[in-house]
Amino acid sequence: MDGRDEGSSEMEAPIAVDLSRGSAAADLTGKVHQLPCCIKHDGPTPVSQYFKPKPTEMEVDGLKVEEAHFRGRKLHGTTVALPRGYSGFILGKKCHDQGNNGMNSQGWVTAATFEDITVWNHDAIPSKDDAFLRAFHWFTAANALHQTVTAEDLESACIDWELV
Amino acid sequence: MGSEAPPPLPEWASEPCIMGIDEAGRGPVLGPMVYGCLYCALSYQKTLSTLSFADSKTLKEEKREELFENLKADESIGWGVDIIDPRELSDKMLRKNKINLNEISHESAMGLIRKALNLGVLLTEVYLDTVGDTEKYRVKLSERFPNIKFVVAKKADSLYAVVSGASIVAKVTRDRALRNWMPDETAELNRNFGSGYPGDPQTKVWLEDHKHSVFGFPSLVRFSWGTCMSYSKDFVEVLWESDATDEEERGKSSKRQKKLTSVGFTTVKERSEDIESSGKGRCKFFQARKLELLSQF
């Protein structure tokens, strides 16, 4: 995804994201791969015919290391389950015509979901310190940040105003 | 050594022995590169010379196969191979800290020597074809194996029977490995690779027939070969994180950057932004985890 939003600058309709899993939504668990490269191509391609990850004997930080090849480079990766309460969504654009004032409202619908992701490195064995894996820390931080604050919490965190 | 369980060490192997080492499949753009070795007691050298190996390259395939079988059956001869998978070649030569083909070759040869020594063979002389600088190679070998006399020479396979024997071992092994190649890919592949040399018309046709815009080629192909680079117009562009960091570190080599822009590559700055969210303008927690807020999409 990029920051561009074609069209919405011309209209003021909100952009809706529909996360309901319709019958058409595929389950791509086990099939989503984050590669350490940018492939300048958008569209279908026969991934399962060419990209063949294999398990290895290696285990690092409790992560089981897999290996694969892409364009001749050897990749090492690991599959991580998304934390409980979270899912991965692959969204597709949906454009509805609102009719009345000819206003189009753009939206996104769920094309597929996934419950794990395989993260790949080139020239480095995966570790829990990899940026992508550390991104999941956000969930813990977000939960802590957004939890309701109790009176006790306030008291124990209180600043002594007399000293300020 | 070989693919069978090692037989008990023959008596002659405890006498001073000579070994020849040669390779097959260094030049081709596809398939494995094979290092082969042949060894026997010094006292057997004369007999070896009569076994008419000649230059393996001039022999017909059937003749080479026959000679290989004879060698295997000869109880006074030992042999071994190291089959280097094309995926290993591509991997090592495309790493950030590249391992070049000569280094790979040297390590393979030294591996064969090590294996024989571990079996208990009393190697005193080893003959090899030159790879890279002759004297440097000889010195490297002598430092690794101080008790062995090394003879490194150009066209060693036509000078020394042990080397021409090794070259047969290597060549036949490579031919068989290629014939029996089991591709990883489940995409449609035919097996008419030809010799695998970039100049071979049949190989060229095979490459044309098996190229893919996203995946490049099946992994039988050595992606680090110049031949593959010439197909880059047929492939979609792929930008690697490790290349981007590499260039940032080298930084001032603007000469190289100019060359890349002239063939349509984007600059380093654009690259890293393409590949990952930068978490720009956010606090360290997010930056370190490459998380950025996507409020509009």
XYZ file of C-alpha atoms in Angstrom, chain B:
297
model
C 33.157 -40.528 -0.522
C 31.033 -41.617 -3.469
C 27.492 -42.578 -2.657
C 28.056 -46.028 -1.173
C 29.017 -46.775 2.419
C 32.811 -46.547 2.692
C 34.482 -49.965 2.388
C 37.184 -50.898 4.927
C 40.485 -49.121 4.228
C 42.536 -51.194 1.745
C 46.063 -52.120 2.757
C 47.714 -50.092 0.030
C 46.184 -46.894 1.458
C 48.548 -47.107 4.415
C 51.491 -46.833 2.036
C 52.475 -43.466 0.600
C 49.742 -42.462 -1.861
C 49.265 -39.951 -4.624
C 46.028 -38.174 -5.480
C 44.815 -36.249 -8.489
C 41.997 -33.705 -8.312
C 40.035 -32.192 -11.165
C 36.679 -30.567 -11.771
C 33.835 -30.760 -14.235
C 31.118 -28.248 -14.925
C 32.859 -25.029 -13.891
C 31.854 -23.071 -16.995
C 28.208 -24.054 -17.561
C 25.359 -21.784 -16.542
C 23.336 -24.649 -15.164
C 23.715 -27.793 -13.128
C 26.208 -28.751 -10.440
C 29.957 -28.244 -10.457
C 31.711 -31.445 -9.474
C 35.123 -31.932 -7.938
C 36.547 -35.427 -8.296
C 39.601 -37.131 -6.907
C 41.451 -40.315 -7.654
C 44.144 -41.838 -5.473
C 46.357 -44.900 -5.333
C 49.637 -46.084 -3.841
C 52.751 -44.476 -5.321
C 53.777 -47.946 -6.371
C 50.640 -48.224 -8.511
C 51.383 -45.067 -10.498
C 52.972 -46.890 -13.433
C 49.943 -49.164 -13.893
C 47.675 -46.168 -13.701
C 49.398 -44.560 -16.674
C 48.560 -47.549 -18.817
C 44.846 -47.326 -18.150
C 44.496 -44.840 -21.038
C 42.450 -42.066 -19.509
C 43.692 -39.411 -21.895
C 41.958 -36.086 -21.758
C 38.394 -36.727 -20.574
C 37.135 -33.880 -22.731
C 38.167 -35.693 -25.911
C 36.497 -38.952 -24.970
C 32.982 -39.903 -25.910
C 30.427 -40.123 -23.143
C 30.082 -43.918 -23.392
C 33.858 -44.341 -23.239
C 34.050 -42.132 -20.159
C 31.279 -44.112 -18.460
C 33.135 -47.331 -19.229
C 36.397 -45.980 -17.827
C 34.626 -44.764 -14.687
C 33.143 -48.199 -14.065
C 36.582 -49.750 -14.573
C 38.094 -47.307 -12.096
C 35.461 -48.115 -9.513
C 36.065 -51.819 -9.942
C 39.834 -51.466 -9.566
C 40.678 -52.395 -6.000
C 43.939 -50.524 -6.082
C 42.227 -47.202 -6.726
C 40.214 -44.962 -4.457
C 38.032 -42.056 -5.603
C 35.702 -39.420 -4.268
C 33.448 -36.574 -5.398
C 32.019 -33.337 -4.111
C 28.867 -32.388 -5.998
C 28.295 -28.666 -5.616
C 24.638 -27.878 -6.182
C 23.892 -24.891 -8.457
C 21.754 -23.468 -5.636
C 24.854 -23.438 -3.460
C 26.828 -21.664 -6.190
C 24.111 -19.041 -6.646
C 23.758 -18.579 -2.888
C 27.470 -18.180 -2.148
C 28.155 -15.892 -5.082
C 25.163 -13.620 -4.404
C 25.702 -13.028 -0.715
C 26.596 -9.681 0.708
C 29.993 -11.148 1.587
C 30.461 -12.885 -1.724
C 32.338 -16.124 -1.964
C 33.761 -16.326 -5.466
C 33.991 -19.377 -7.688
C 37.734 -19.862 -7.115
C 37.295 -19.919 -3.359
C 34.447 -22.394 -3.697
C 36.672 -24.539 -5.922
C 39.609 -24.398 -3.520
C 37.435 -25.379 -0.579
C 35.965 -28.274 -2.511
C 39.389 -29.643 -3.460
C 40.626 -29.274 0.095
C 37.506 -31.051 1.302
C 38.330 -34.054 -0.839
C 41.854 -34.188 0.544
C 40.546 -33.881 4.106
C 38.090 -36.732 3.564
C 40.786 -39.056 2.282
C 43.049 -38.177 5.196
C 40.197 -38.823 7.615
C 39.725 -42.259 6.077
C 43.334 -42.981 6.948
C 44.827 -42.672 3.469
C 48.513 -41.778 3.660
C 48.546 -38.970 1.085
C 52.001 -37.667 0.320
C 51.544 -36.059 -3.111
C 48.548 -34.309 -4.652
C 48.289 -33.079 -8.238
C 45.780 -30.462 -9.292
C 44.783 -28.256 -12.163
C 45.385 -24.596 -11.494
C 42.501 -22.430 -10.229
C 43.332 -18.761 -10.018
C 46.967 -17.918 -9.345
C 49.031 -21.141 -9.469
C 51.594 -20.312 -6.824
C 49.070 -18.760 -4.430
C 46.972 -21.893 -4.681
C 49.950 -24.153 -4.051
C 50.918 -22.116 -0.993
C 47.339 -22.146 0.341
C 47.208 -25.921 -0.034
C 50.598 -26.437 1.607
C 49.602 -24.292 4.547
C 46.433 -26.312 5.060
C 48.196 -29.659 4.594
C 51.859 -29.279 5.549
C 52.738 -32.950 5.109
C 51.695 -33.146 1.483
C 53.683 -32.183 -1.591
C 51.447 -30.258 -3.990
C 51.896 -29.965 -7.743
C 49.602 -27.342 -9.255
C 49.822 -27.076 -13.013
C 47.898 -25.851 -16.029
C 46.359 -28.698 -17.978
C 47.318 -31.098 -15.199
C 44.805 -33.564 -16.573
C 46.922 -34.079 -19.649
C 50.151 -34.301 -17.653
C 49.340 -36.647 -14.807
C 47.377 -39.881 -14.963
C 45.920 -39.358 -11.483
C 44.474 -36.043 -12.609
C 43.057 -37.321 -15.871
C 41.506 -40.157 -13.894
C 40.029 -37.614 -11.493
C 38.691 -35.654 -14.421
C 36.817 -38.734 -15.620
C 35.364 -39.267 -12.153
C 34.222 -35.620 -12.081
C 32.852 -35.532 -15.620
C 30.849 -38.748 -15.386
C 29.492 -37.752 -11.994
C 28.374 -34.391 -13.331
C 26.762 -35.915 -16.431
C 24.839 -38.347 -14.256
C 23.831 -35.672 -11.752
C 22.466 -33.530 -14.567
C 20.645 -36.437 -16.170
C 19.058 -37.364 -12.840
C 18.361 -33.817 -11.727
C 15.225 -33.544 -9.605
C 13.921 -30.004 -9.869
C 12.386 -28.310 -6.829
C 9.946 -26.526 -9.044
C 6.625 -28.040 -9.966
C 6.399 -25.722 -12.940
C 6.695 -27.420 -16.299
C 10.308 -28.214 -17.177
C 11.843 -30.174 -19.995
C 15.256 -31.786 -19.716
C 16.822 -30.673 -22.995
C 19.465 -28.535 -21.304
C 22.208 -29.432 -23.751
C 25.698 -29.190 -22.275
C 24.736 -26.291 -20.056
C 27.448 -24.073 -21.527
C 26.197 -20.555 -22.264
C 27.366 -20.830 -25.868
C 25.514 -24.087 -26.529
C 22.508 -23.357 -28.798
C 20.438 -26.027 -27.059
C 21.163 -24.482 -23.657
C 20.222 -21.055 -24.982
C 16.892 -22.431 -26.196
C 16.301 -24.092 -22.831
C 16.943 -20.822 -21.017
C 14.550 -18.955 -23.307
C 11.886 -21.614 -22.783
C 12.236 -21.642 -19.023
C 12.604 -18.013 -18.105
C 9.956 -16.436 -15.891
C 9.380 -12.738 -15.350
C 9.120 -13.015 -11.558
C 11.138 -16.090 -10.651
C 13.866 -15.753 -13.253
C 14.801 -19.340 -13.897
C 14.454 -22.715 -12.212
C 17.060 -23.207 -9.494
C 19.050 -25.522 -11.768
C 20.401 -22.294 -13.215
C 23.318 -20.418 -11.668
C 21.856 -16.975 -11.066
C 25.277 -15.497 -10.386
C 26.391 -16.172 -13.977
C 26.751 -13.282 -16.403
C 24.428 -15.154 -18.770
C 21.548 -14.594 -16.363
C 22.299 -10.894 -16.076
C 21.761 -10.610 -19.810
C 18.157 -11.741 -19.309
C 17.396 -8.927 -16.889
C 15.169 -7.154 -19.423
C 12.889 -10.203 -19.323
C 12.566 -10.139 -15.559
C 10.710 -7.778 -13.303
C 13.006 -5.712 -11.156
C 13.766 -7.035 -7.685
C 15.438 -4.765 -5.146
C 17.167 -6.435 -2.225
C 17.510 -4.907 1.231
C 21.034 -6.261 1.548
C 22.101 -4.592 -1.703
C 20.670 -1.264 -0.536
C 22.597 -1.341 2.747
C 25.676 -2.427 0.874
C 25.482 0.643 -1.337
C 24.795 2.982 1.550
C 27.937 1.702 3.211
C 29.994 2.095 0.100
C 28.251 5.442 -0.340
C 30.718 7.463 -2.322
C 30.984 5.154 -5.301
C 28.845 7.412 -7.454
C 30.391 5.821 -10.512
C 28.592 2.586 -9.731
C 25.332 4.379 -9.007
C 25.456 6.114 -12.353
C 25.830 2.809 -14.124
C 22.827 1.405 -12.344
C 20.579 4.360 -13.141
C 21.477 3.987 -16.773
C 19.995 0.496 -16.800
C 16.861 1.614 -15.051
C 17.652 0.943 -11.400
C 16.418 3.441 -8.868
C 18.696 5.223 -6.424
C 19.543 3.879 -2.999
C 17.222 6.264 -1.184
C 14.219 5.269 -3.238
C 15.097 1.624 -2.749
C 14.962 1.481 0.993
C 11.720 3.379 1.025
C 10.270 0.996 -1.503
C 11.180 -1.981 0.531
C 10.119 -1.009 3.988
C 8.126 1.581 5.837
C 10.585 3.940 7.358
C 8.490 4.890 10.358
C 9.616 8.428 9.520
C 8.648 11.101 12.008
C 7.573 8.615 14.633
C 9.165 7.802 17.925
C 11.980 5.274 18.205
C 9.696 2.440 19.217
C 7.993 2.554 15.836
C 11.065 3.406 13.808
C 12.971 0.431 15.138
C 10.088 -1.803 14.196
C 9.512 -0.170 10.823
C 5.945 0.742 11.777
C 4.278 3.734 10.254
C 0.770 5.047 10.564
C -1.286 4.483 7.473
C -4.173 6.891 7.785
C -5.016 7.016 4.119
C -5.058 4.179 1.680
